[in-house]
Amino acid sequence: MTQSYTAAIVGCGDIAHHHVRGYQLAGVELVGVVDPLEVAREQYREEYGIARAFASVEEMLQEVAPDLVSVCTWHLMHPGPTVAAARAGVKGVICEKPMAVGMGRANEMIAACEEGGTKLVISHQRRFTPGWERARALVQSGAIGEVIQVDSKVVQGLLNCGTHAIDGVRFVLDDPETLWVMGAVERQSERFERDTPIEDGCMGLVQMAGGIQLFIQSDLDDQGASPGRFVFRGTEGMVETTETTTRLFNSVTGGWQDQDLGVSADQIDVIGGRANERQTRELIAWIEGGSEHRGSGWRARATVEVMMALLESARQHQVVRFPLAEQG
């Protein structure tokens, strides 16, 4: 980091605490918080010693003009603050996952940021966890040969934990192109995720480039379910990973072998703390001319497209091929 940066938080709920911690560890000064609820924004202002609190994004952008903005609102309210920040010329936005509900809104966010010269990051901060990084290194080095199949099991809905799972698999596989999906969905209840209707359960088959298939199930069986646990099966072995552990099985190990993650215990977390700090530092490096952020808007858009295609496949009762035609 070659200069100092300021940031503001939009949406003073639970997840925003992790963004604050990431900024603090990265040496970024927090200059404002936004929430329509006075009690929420005042809690953050007092807890973290932030000088200014605002009821609207527009007022905050005009009054304090931060370099970075974290969008920590509920799902359907991600595009508005992101677009407003881009039009105000902020240098970078870290928006919570899922990026958007629908491809049209995701496209709108990317277009606004590209037009405004704003670097857009979606907070899939688990890409910075040492377990996933080690699994990625093993898979990319050919430790299990050519990957054939990946299994993932989650709970709490596609838009919540499912977005982390799909994004995590894509990260380990180096963000391959998706060719087609087939999805099945059940919704018998009035289930919602942050004011967004979601499925009671689903399963999906995702065909990726290189002959790789991802099988994902959500809310059908909670035994061993985790948004961060995956099993990669290849022609020469297997890798099982979580955000904090990785083990390898191939002809060299002769059985399951736990992998050294190369970091001390106090450097390992899943959300907040070091994960959000590293996410923030990589955004700043990108702003300063570095390579594209591993959680960039374009990469997150691909995850949204997989989720929307699974739901569209269930609606149509057929395979949905990419690119997804439905952009609503």
JSON list of C-alpha atoms in Angstrom, two decimals, residues 42-202:
[
{"chain": "A", "resi": 42, "resn": "GLU", "atom": "CA", "xyz": [-25.13, 5.15, 16.04]},
{"chain": "A", "resi": 43, "resn": "GLN", "atom": "CA", "xyz": [-24.12, 1.80, 17.50]},
{"chain": "A", "resi": 44, "resn": "TYR", "atom": "CA", "xyz": [-21.40, 1.45, 14.86]},
{"chain": "A", "resi": 45, "resn": "ARG", "atom": "CA", "xyz": [-20.30, 5.05, 15.21]},
{"chain": "A", "resi": 46, "resn": "GLU", "atom": "CA", "xyz": [-19.88, 4.69, 18.96]},
{"chain": "A", "resi": 47, "resn": "GLU", "atom": "CA", "xyz": [-18.43, 1.16, 18.97]},
{"chain": "A", "resi": 48, "resn": "TYR", "atom": "CA", "xyz": [-15.73, 1.92, 16.41]},
{"chain": "A", "resi": 49, "resn": "GLY", "atom": "CA", "xyz": [-15.19, 5.64, 17.00]},
{"chain": "A", "resi": 50, "resn": "ILE", "atom": "CA", "xyz": [-16.31, 6.59, 13.49]},
{"chain": "A", "resi": 51, "resn": "ALA", "atom": "CA", "xyz": [-16.77, 10.34, 13.17]},
{"chain": "A", "resi": 52, "resn": "ARG", "atom": "CA", "xyz": [-19.77, 10.53, 10.83]},
{"chain": "A", "resi": 53, "resn": "ALA", "atom": "CA", "xyz": [-23.04, 8.60, 10.52]},
{"chain": "A", "resi": 54, "resn": "PHE", "atom": "CA", "xyz": [-25.59, 9.07, 7.73]},
{"chain": "A", "resi": 55, "resn": "ALA", "atom": "CA", "xyz": [-29.11, 7.95, 6.85]},
{"chain": "A", "resi": 56, "resn": "SER", "atom": "CA", "xyz": [-28.46, 7.78, 3.10]},
{"chain": "A", "resi": 57, "resn": "VAL", "atom": "CA", "xyz": [-25.68, 6.66, 0.77]},
{"chain": "A", "resi": 58, "resn": "GLU", "atom": "CA", "xyz": [-25.95, 9.81, -1.30]},
{"chain": "A", "resi": 59, "resn": "GLU", "atom": "CA", "xyz": [-25.38, 12.09, 1.69]},
{"chain": "A", "resi": 60, "resn": "MET", "atom": "CA", "xyz": [-22.38, 10.05, 2.84]},
{"chain": "A", "resi": 61, "resn": "LEU", "atom": "CA", "xyz": [-20.76, 10.06, -0.60]},
{"chain": "A", "resi": 62, "resn": "GLN", "atom": "CA", "xyz": [-21.12, 13.83, -0.83]},
{"chain": "A", "resi": 63, "resn": "GLU", "atom": "CA", "xyz": [-19.98, 14.63, 2.69]},
{"chain": "A", "resi": 64, "resn": "VAL", "atom": "CA", "xyz": [-16.99, 12.33, 3.30]},
{"chain": "A", "resi": 65, "resn": "ALA", "atom": "CA", "xyz": [-16.08, 11.02, -0.19]},
{"chain": "A", "resi": 66, "resn": "PRO", "atom": "CA", "xyz": [-14.36, 7.76, 0.93]},
{"chain": "A", "resi": 67, "resn": "ASP", "atom": "CA", "xyz": [-11.88, 5.89, -1.23]},
{"chain": "A", "resi": 68, "resn": "LEU", "atom": "CA", "xyz": [-13.55, 2.55, -0.50]},
{"chain": "A", "resi": 69, "resn": "VAL", "atom": "CA", "xyz": [-17.15, 1.56, 0.25]},
{"chain": "A", "resi": 70, "resn": "SER", "atom": "CA", "xyz": [-18.40, -1.70, 1.78]},
{"chain": "A", "resi": 71, "resn": "VAL", "atom": "CA", "xyz": [-21.97, -2.61, 0.82]},
{"chain": "A", "resi": 72, "resn": "CYS", "atom": "CA", "xyz": [-23.30, -4.75, 3.67]},
{"chain": "A", "resi": 73, "resn": "THR", "atom": "CA", "xyz": [-27.03, -4.46, 2.96]},
{"chain": "A", "resi": 74, "resn": "TRP", "atom": "CA", "xyz": [-29.43, -7.33, 2.27]},
{"chain": "A", "resi": 75, "resn": "HIS", "atom": "CA", "xyz": [-29.31, -9.17, -1.06]},
{"chain": "A", "resi": 76, "resn": "LEU", "atom": "CA", "xyz": [-31.81, -7.14, -3.08]},
{"chain": "A", "resi": 77, "resn": "MET", "atom": "CA", "xyz": [-30.21, -3.88, -1.94]},
{"chain": "A", "resi": 78, "resn": "HIS", "atom": "CA", "xyz": [-26.69, -4.62, -3.19]},
{"chain": "A", "resi": 79, "resn": "PRO", "atom": "CA", "xyz": [-26.93, -2.95, -6.63]},
{"chain": "A", "resi": 80, "resn": "GLY", "atom": "CA", "xyz": [-28.17, 0.50, -5.52]},
{"chain": "A", "resi": 81, "resn": "PRO", "atom": "CA", "xyz": [-25.30, 1.50, -3.19]},
{"chain": "A", "resi": 82, "resn": "THR", "atom": "CA", "xyz": [-22.74, -0.13, -5.50]},
{"chain": "A", "resi": 83, "resn": "VAL", "atom": "CA", "xyz": [-23.92, 1.86, -8.51]},
{"chain": "A", "resi": 84, "resn": "ALA", "atom": "CA", "xyz": [-24.15, 5.06, -6.45]},
{"chain": "A", "resi": 85, "resn": "ALA", "atom": "CA", "xyz": [-20.59, 4.62, -5.18]},
{"chain": "A", "resi": 86, "resn": "ALA", "atom": "CA", "xyz": [-19.29, 3.99, -8.70]},
{"chain": "A", "resi": 87, "resn": "ARG", "atom": "CA", "xyz": [-21.02, 7.08, -10.05]},
{"chain": "A", "resi": 88, "resn": "ALA", "atom": "CA", "xyz": [-19.49, 9.10, -7.22]},
{"chain": "A", "resi": 89, "resn": "GLY", "atom": "CA", "xyz": [-16.03, 7.98, -8.32]},
{"chain": "A", "resi": 90, "resn": "VAL", "atom": "CA", "xyz": [-14.93, 5.86, -5.35]},
{"chain": "A", "resi": 91, "resn": "LYS", "atom": "CA", "xyz": [-11.82, 3.82, -6.01]},
{"chain": "A", "resi": 92, "resn": "GLY", "atom": "CA", "xyz": [-13.16, 0.47, -4.83]},
{"chain": "A", "resi": 93, "resn": "VAL", "atom": "CA", "xyz": [-16.32, -1.27, -3.62]},
{"chain": "A", "resi": 94, "resn": "ILE", "atom": "CA", "xyz": [-16.48, -4.43, -1.52]},
{"chain": "A", "resi": 95, "resn": "CYS", "atom": "CA", "xyz": [-20.05, -5.72, -1.85]},
{"chain": "A", "resi": 96, "resn": "GLU", "atom": "CA", "xyz": [-21.42, -8.57, 0.22]},
{"chain": "A", "resi": 97, "resn": "LYS", "atom": "CA", "xyz": [-22.46, -11.84, -1.40]},
{"chain": "A", "resi": 98, "resn": "PRO", "atom": "CA", "xyz": [-24.46, -12.82, -3.31]},
{"chain": "A", "resi": 99, "resn": "MET", "atom": "CA", "xyz": [-23.50, -10.14, -5.80]},
{"chain": "A", "resi": 100, "resn": "ALA", "atom": "CA", "xyz": [-27.11, -9.79, -6.95]},
{"chain": "A", "resi": 101, "resn": "VAL", "atom": "CA", "xyz": [-30.32, -11.75, -7.42]},
{"chain": "A", "resi": 102, "resn": "GLY", "atom": "CA", "xyz": [-30.61, -11.88, -11.19]},
{"chain": "A", "resi": 103, "resn": "MET", "atom": "CA", "xyz": [-28.15, -11.33, -14.01]},
{"chain": "A", "resi": 104, "resn": "GLY", "atom": "CA", "xyz": [-29.54, -7.94, -15.01]},
{"chain": "A", "resi": 105, "resn": "ARG", "atom": "CA", "xyz": [-28.64, -6.39, -11.67]},
{"chain": "A", "resi": 106, "resn": "ALA", "atom": "CA", "xyz": [-25.20, -8.02, -11.66]},
{"chain": "A", "resi": 107, "resn": "ASN", "atom": "CA", "xyz": [-24.56, -6.63, -15.14]},
{"chain": "A", "resi": 108, "resn": "GLU", "atom": "CA", "xyz": [-25.71, -3.19, -13.98]},
{"chain": "A", "resi": 109, "resn": "MET", "atom": "CA", "xyz": [-23.21, -3.23, -11.11]},
{"chain": "A", "resi": 110, "resn": "ILE", "atom": "CA", "xyz": [-20.32, -4.23, -13.36]},
{"chain": "A", "resi": 111, "resn": "ALA", "atom": "CA", "xyz": [-21.20, -1.68, -16.03]},
{"chain": "A", "resi": 112, "resn": "ALA", "atom": "CA", "xyz": [-21.43, 1.18, -13.52]},
{"chain": "A", "resi": 113, "resn": "CYS", "atom": "CA", "xyz": [-18.10, 0.28, -11.95]},
{"chain": "A", "resi": 114, "resn": "GLU", "atom": "CA", "xyz": [-16.34, -0.05, -15.29]},
{"chain": "A", "resi": 115, "resn": "GLU", "atom": "CA", "xyz": [-17.75, 3.28, -16.45]},
{"chain": "A", "resi": 116, "resn": "GLY", "atom": "CA", "xyz": [-16.71, 4.99, -13.19]},
{"chain": "A", "resi": 117, "resn": "GLY", "atom": "CA", "xyz": [-13.28, 3.38, -13.02]},
{"chain": "A", "resi": 118, "resn": "THR", "atom": "CA", "xyz": [-14.24, 1.69, -9.74]},
{"chain": "A", "resi": 119, "resn": "LYS", "atom": "CA", "xyz": [-12.74, -1.69, -8.79]},
{"chain": "A", "resi": 120, "resn": "LEU", "atom": "CA", "xyz": [-15.60, -4.00, -7.78]},
{"chain": "A", "resi": 121, "resn": "VAL", "atom": "CA", "xyz": [-14.99, -6.87, -5.35]},
{"chain": "A", "resi": 122, "resn": "ILE", "atom": "CA", "xyz": [-17.65, -9.26, -4.06]},
{"chain": "A", "resi": 123, "resn": "SER", "atom": "CA", "xyz": [-17.01, -10.46, -0.51]},
{"chain": "A", "resi": 124, "resn": "HIS", "atom": "CA", "xyz": [-16.29, -14.13, -1.13]},
{"chain": "A", "resi": 125, "resn": "GLN", "atom": "CA", "xyz": [-13.54, -13.68, 1.46]},
{"chain": "A", "resi": 126, "resn": "ARG", "atom": "CA", "xyz": [-13.15, -17.43, 1.94]},
{"chain": "A", "resi": 127, "resn": "ARG", "atom": "CA", "xyz": [-10.98, -17.38, -1.19]},
{"chain": "A", "resi": 128, "resn": "PHE", "atom": "CA", "xyz": [-8.35, -16.05, 1.23]},
{"chain": "A", "resi": 129, "resn": "THR", "atom": "CA", "xyz": [-8.52, -18.98, 3.65]},
{"chain": "A", "resi": 130, "resn": "PRO", "atom": "CA", "xyz": [-5.43, -21.21, 3.83]},
{"chain": "A", "resi": 131, "resn": "GLY", "atom": "CA", "xyz": [-7.30, -24.49, 3.38]},
{"chain": "A", "resi": 132, "resn": "TRP", "atom": "CA", "xyz": [-8.77, -23.44, 0.05]},
{"chain": "A", "resi": 133, "resn": "GLU", "atom": "CA", "xyz": [-5.48, -21.90, -1.06]},
{"chain": "A", "resi": 134, "resn": "ARG", "atom": "CA", "xyz": [-3.65, -25.15, -0.33]},
{"chain": "A", "resi": 135, "resn": "ALA", "atom": "CA", "xyz": [-6.30, -27.19, -2.18]},
{"chain": "A", "resi": 136, "resn": "ARG", "atom": "CA", "xyz": [-6.01, -24.86, -5.15]},
{"chain": "A", "resi": 137, "resn": "ALA", "atom": "CA", "xyz": [-2.23, -25.26, -5.21]},
{"chain": "A", "resi": 138, "resn": "LEU", "atom": "CA", "xyz": [-2.53, -29.06, -5.11]},
{"chain": "A", "resi": 139, "resn": "VAL", "atom": "CA", "xyz": [-5.16, -29.25, -7.83]},
{"chain": "A", "resi": 140, "resn": "GLN", "atom": "CA", "xyz": [-3.37, -26.77, -10.09]},
{"chain": "A", "resi": 141, "resn": "SER", "atom": "CA", "xyz": [-0.06, -28.63, -9.66]},
{"chain": "A", "resi": 142, "resn": "GLY", "atom": "CA", "xyz": [-1.64, -31.87, -10.91]},
{"chain": "A", "resi": 143, "resn": "ALA", "atom": "CA", "xyz": [-1.40, -33.70, -7.57]},
{"chain": "A", "resi": 144, "resn": "ILE", "atom": "CA", "xyz": [-4.63, -35.58, -8.36]},
{"chain": "A", "resi": 145, "resn": "GLY", "atom": "CA", "xyz": [-4.31, -35.59, -12.14]},
{"chain": "A", "resi": 146, "resn": "GLU", "atom": "CA", "xyz": [-7.22, -34.29, -14.18]},
{"chain": "A", "resi": 147, "resn": "VAL", "atom": "CA", "xyz": [-10.20, -33.34, -12.02]},
{"chain": "A", "resi": 148, "resn": "ILE", "atom": "CA", "xyz": [-13.33, -35.28, -12.92]},
{"chain": "A", "resi": 149, "resn": "GLN", "atom": "CA", "xyz": [-15.85, -34.57, -10.20]},
{"chain": "A", "resi": 150, "resn": "VAL", "atom": "CA", "xyz": [-16.41, -32.24, -7.23]},
{"chain": "A", "resi": 151, "resn": "ASP", "atom": "CA", "xyz": [-18.96, -32.75, -4.45]},
{"chain": "A", "resi": 152, "resn": "SER", "atom": "CA", "xyz": [-20.43, -30.04, -2.22]},
{"chain": "A", "resi": 153, "resn": "LYS", "atom": "CA", "xyz": [-23.20, -30.14, 0.37]},
{"chain": "A", "resi": 154, "resn": "VAL", "atom": "CA", "xyz": [-24.58, -27.03, 2.08]},
{"chain": "A", "resi": 155, "resn": "VAL", "atom": "CA", "xyz": [-27.52, -25.80, 4.13]},
{"chain": "A", "resi": 156, "resn": "GLN", "atom": "CA", "xyz": [-29.21, -22.39, 4.49]},
{"chain": "A", "resi": 157, "resn": "GLY", "atom": "CA", "xyz": [-29.97, -21.84, 0.82]},
{"chain": "A", "resi": 158, "resn": "LEU", "atom": "CA", "xyz": [-28.20, -21.21, -2.47]},
{"chain": "A", "resi": 159, "resn": "LEU", "atom": "CA", "xyz": [-28.16, -17.43, -2.02]},
{"chain": "A", "resi": 160, "resn": "ASN", "atom": "CA", "xyz": [-26.54, -17.75, 1.39]},
{"chain": "A", "resi": 161, "resn": "CYS", "atom": "CA", "xyz": [-24.14, -20.68, 1.79]},
{"chain": "A", "resi": 162, "resn": "GLY", "atom": "CA", "xyz": [-24.54, -21.92, -1.77]},
{"chain": "A", "resi": 163, "resn": "THR", "atom": "CA", "xyz": [-22.87, -18.84, -3.21]},
{"chain": "A", "resi": 164, "resn": "HIS", "atom": "CA", "xyz": [-19.76, -19.50, -1.08]},
{"chain": "A", "resi": 165, "resn": "ALA", "atom": "CA", "xyz": [-19.70, -23.15, -2.12]},
{"chain": "A", "resi": 166, "resn": "ILE", "atom": "CA", "xyz": [-20.00, -22.56, -5.86]},
{"chain": "A", "resi": 167, "resn": "ASP", "atom": "CA", "xyz": [-17.50, -19.72, -5.70]},
{"chain": "A", "resi": 168, "resn": "GLY", "atom": "CA", "xyz": [-15.08, -21.81, -3.63]},
{"chain": "A", "resi": 169, "resn": "VAL", "atom": "CA", "xyz": [-15.12, -24.70, -6.08]},
{"chain": "A", "resi": 170, "resn": "ARG", "atom": "CA", "xyz": [-14.54, -22.28, -8.93]},
{"chain": "A", "resi": 171, "resn": "PHE", "atom": "CA", "xyz": [-11.60, -20.73, -7.04]},
{"chain": "A", "resi": 172, "resn": "VAL", "atom": "CA", "xyz": [-9.85, -24.06, -6.47]},
{"chain": "A", "resi": 173, "resn": "LEU", "atom": "CA", "xyz": [-10.39, -24.99, -10.13]},
{"chain": "A", "resi": 174, "resn": "ASP", "atom": "CA", "xyz": [-9.06, -21.59, -11.34]},
{"chain": "A", "resi": 175, "resn": "ASP", "atom": "CA", "xyz": [-12.47, -20.22, -12.36]},
{"chain": "A", "resi": 176, "resn": "PRO", "atom": "CA", "xyz": [-13.33, -22.50, -15.30]},
{"chain": "A", "resi": 177, "resn": "GLU", "atom": "CA", "xyz": [-16.05, -21.73, -17.81]},
{"chain": "A", "resi": 178, "resn": "THR", "atom": "CA", "xyz": [-19.47, -23.27, -17.12]},
{"chain": "A", "resi": 179, "resn": "LEU", "atom": "CA", "xyz": [-21.05, -25.08, -20.08]},
{"chain": "A", "resi": 180, "resn": "TRP", "atom": "CA", "xyz": [-24.45, -26.16, -18.75]},
{"chain": "A", "resi": 181, "resn": "VAL", "atom": "CA", "xyz": [-26.40, -26.95, -15.60]},
{"chain": "A", "resi": 182, "resn": "MET", "atom": "CA", "xyz": [-29.35, -29.07, -14.57]},
{"chain": "A", "resi": 183, "resn": "GLY", "atom": "CA", "xyz": [-31.16, -28.18, -11.38]},
{"chain": "A", "resi": 184, "resn": "ALA", "atom": "CA", "xyz": [-34.05, -29.44, -9.26]},
{"chain": "A", "resi": 185, "resn": "VAL", "atom": "CA", "xyz": [-35.77, -27.27, -6.64]},
{"chain": "A", "resi": 186, "resn": "GLU", "atom": "CA", "xyz": [-38.46, -27.74, -4.01]},
{"chain": "A", "resi": 187, "resn": "ARG", "atom": "CA", "xyz": [-40.34, -24.88, -2.32]},
{"chain": "A", "resi": 188, "resn": "GLN", "atom": "CA", "xyz": [-43.33, -25.88, -0.22]},
{"chain": "A", "resi": 189, "resn": "SER", "atom": "CA", "xyz": [-42.89, -23.31, 2.55]},
{"chain": "A", "resi": 190, "resn": "GLU", "atom": "CA", "xyz": [-42.69, -19.51, 2.72]},
{"chain": "A", "resi": 191, "resn": "ARG", "atom": "CA", "xyz": [-38.95, -19.57, 3.28]},
{"chain": "A", "resi": 192, "resn": "PHE", "atom": "CA", "xyz": [-37.00, -16.34, 2.89]},
{"chain": "A", "resi": 193, "resn": "GLU", "atom": "CA", "xyz": [-33.33, -15.36, 3.04]},
{"chain": "A", "resi": 194, "resn": "ARG", "atom": "CA", "xyz": [-32.89, -11.69, 3.95]},
{"chain": "A", "resi": 195, "resn": "ASP", "atom": "CA", "xyz": [-36.26, -10.72, 2.49]},
{"chain": "A", "resi": 196, "resn": "THR", "atom": "CA", "xyz": [-35.70, -12.83, -0.65]},
{"chain": "A", "resi": 197, "resn": "PRO", "atom": "CA", "xyz": [-37.80, -15.97, -1.33]},
{"chain": "A", "resi": 198, "resn": "ILE", "atom": "CA", "xyz": [-35.58, -19.05, -1.54]},
{"chain": "A", "resi": 199, "resn": "GLU", "atom": "CA", "xyz": [-35.89, -22.78, -2.06]},
{"chain": "A", "resi": 200, "resn": "ASP", "atom": "CA", "xyz": [-36.55, -25.35, 0.68]},
{"chain": "A", "resi": 201, "resn": "GLY", "atom": "CA", "xyz": [-34.06, -27.66, -0.97]},
{"chain": "A", "resi": 202, "resn": "CYS", "atom": "CA", "xyz": [-32.25, -28.14, -4.25]}
]
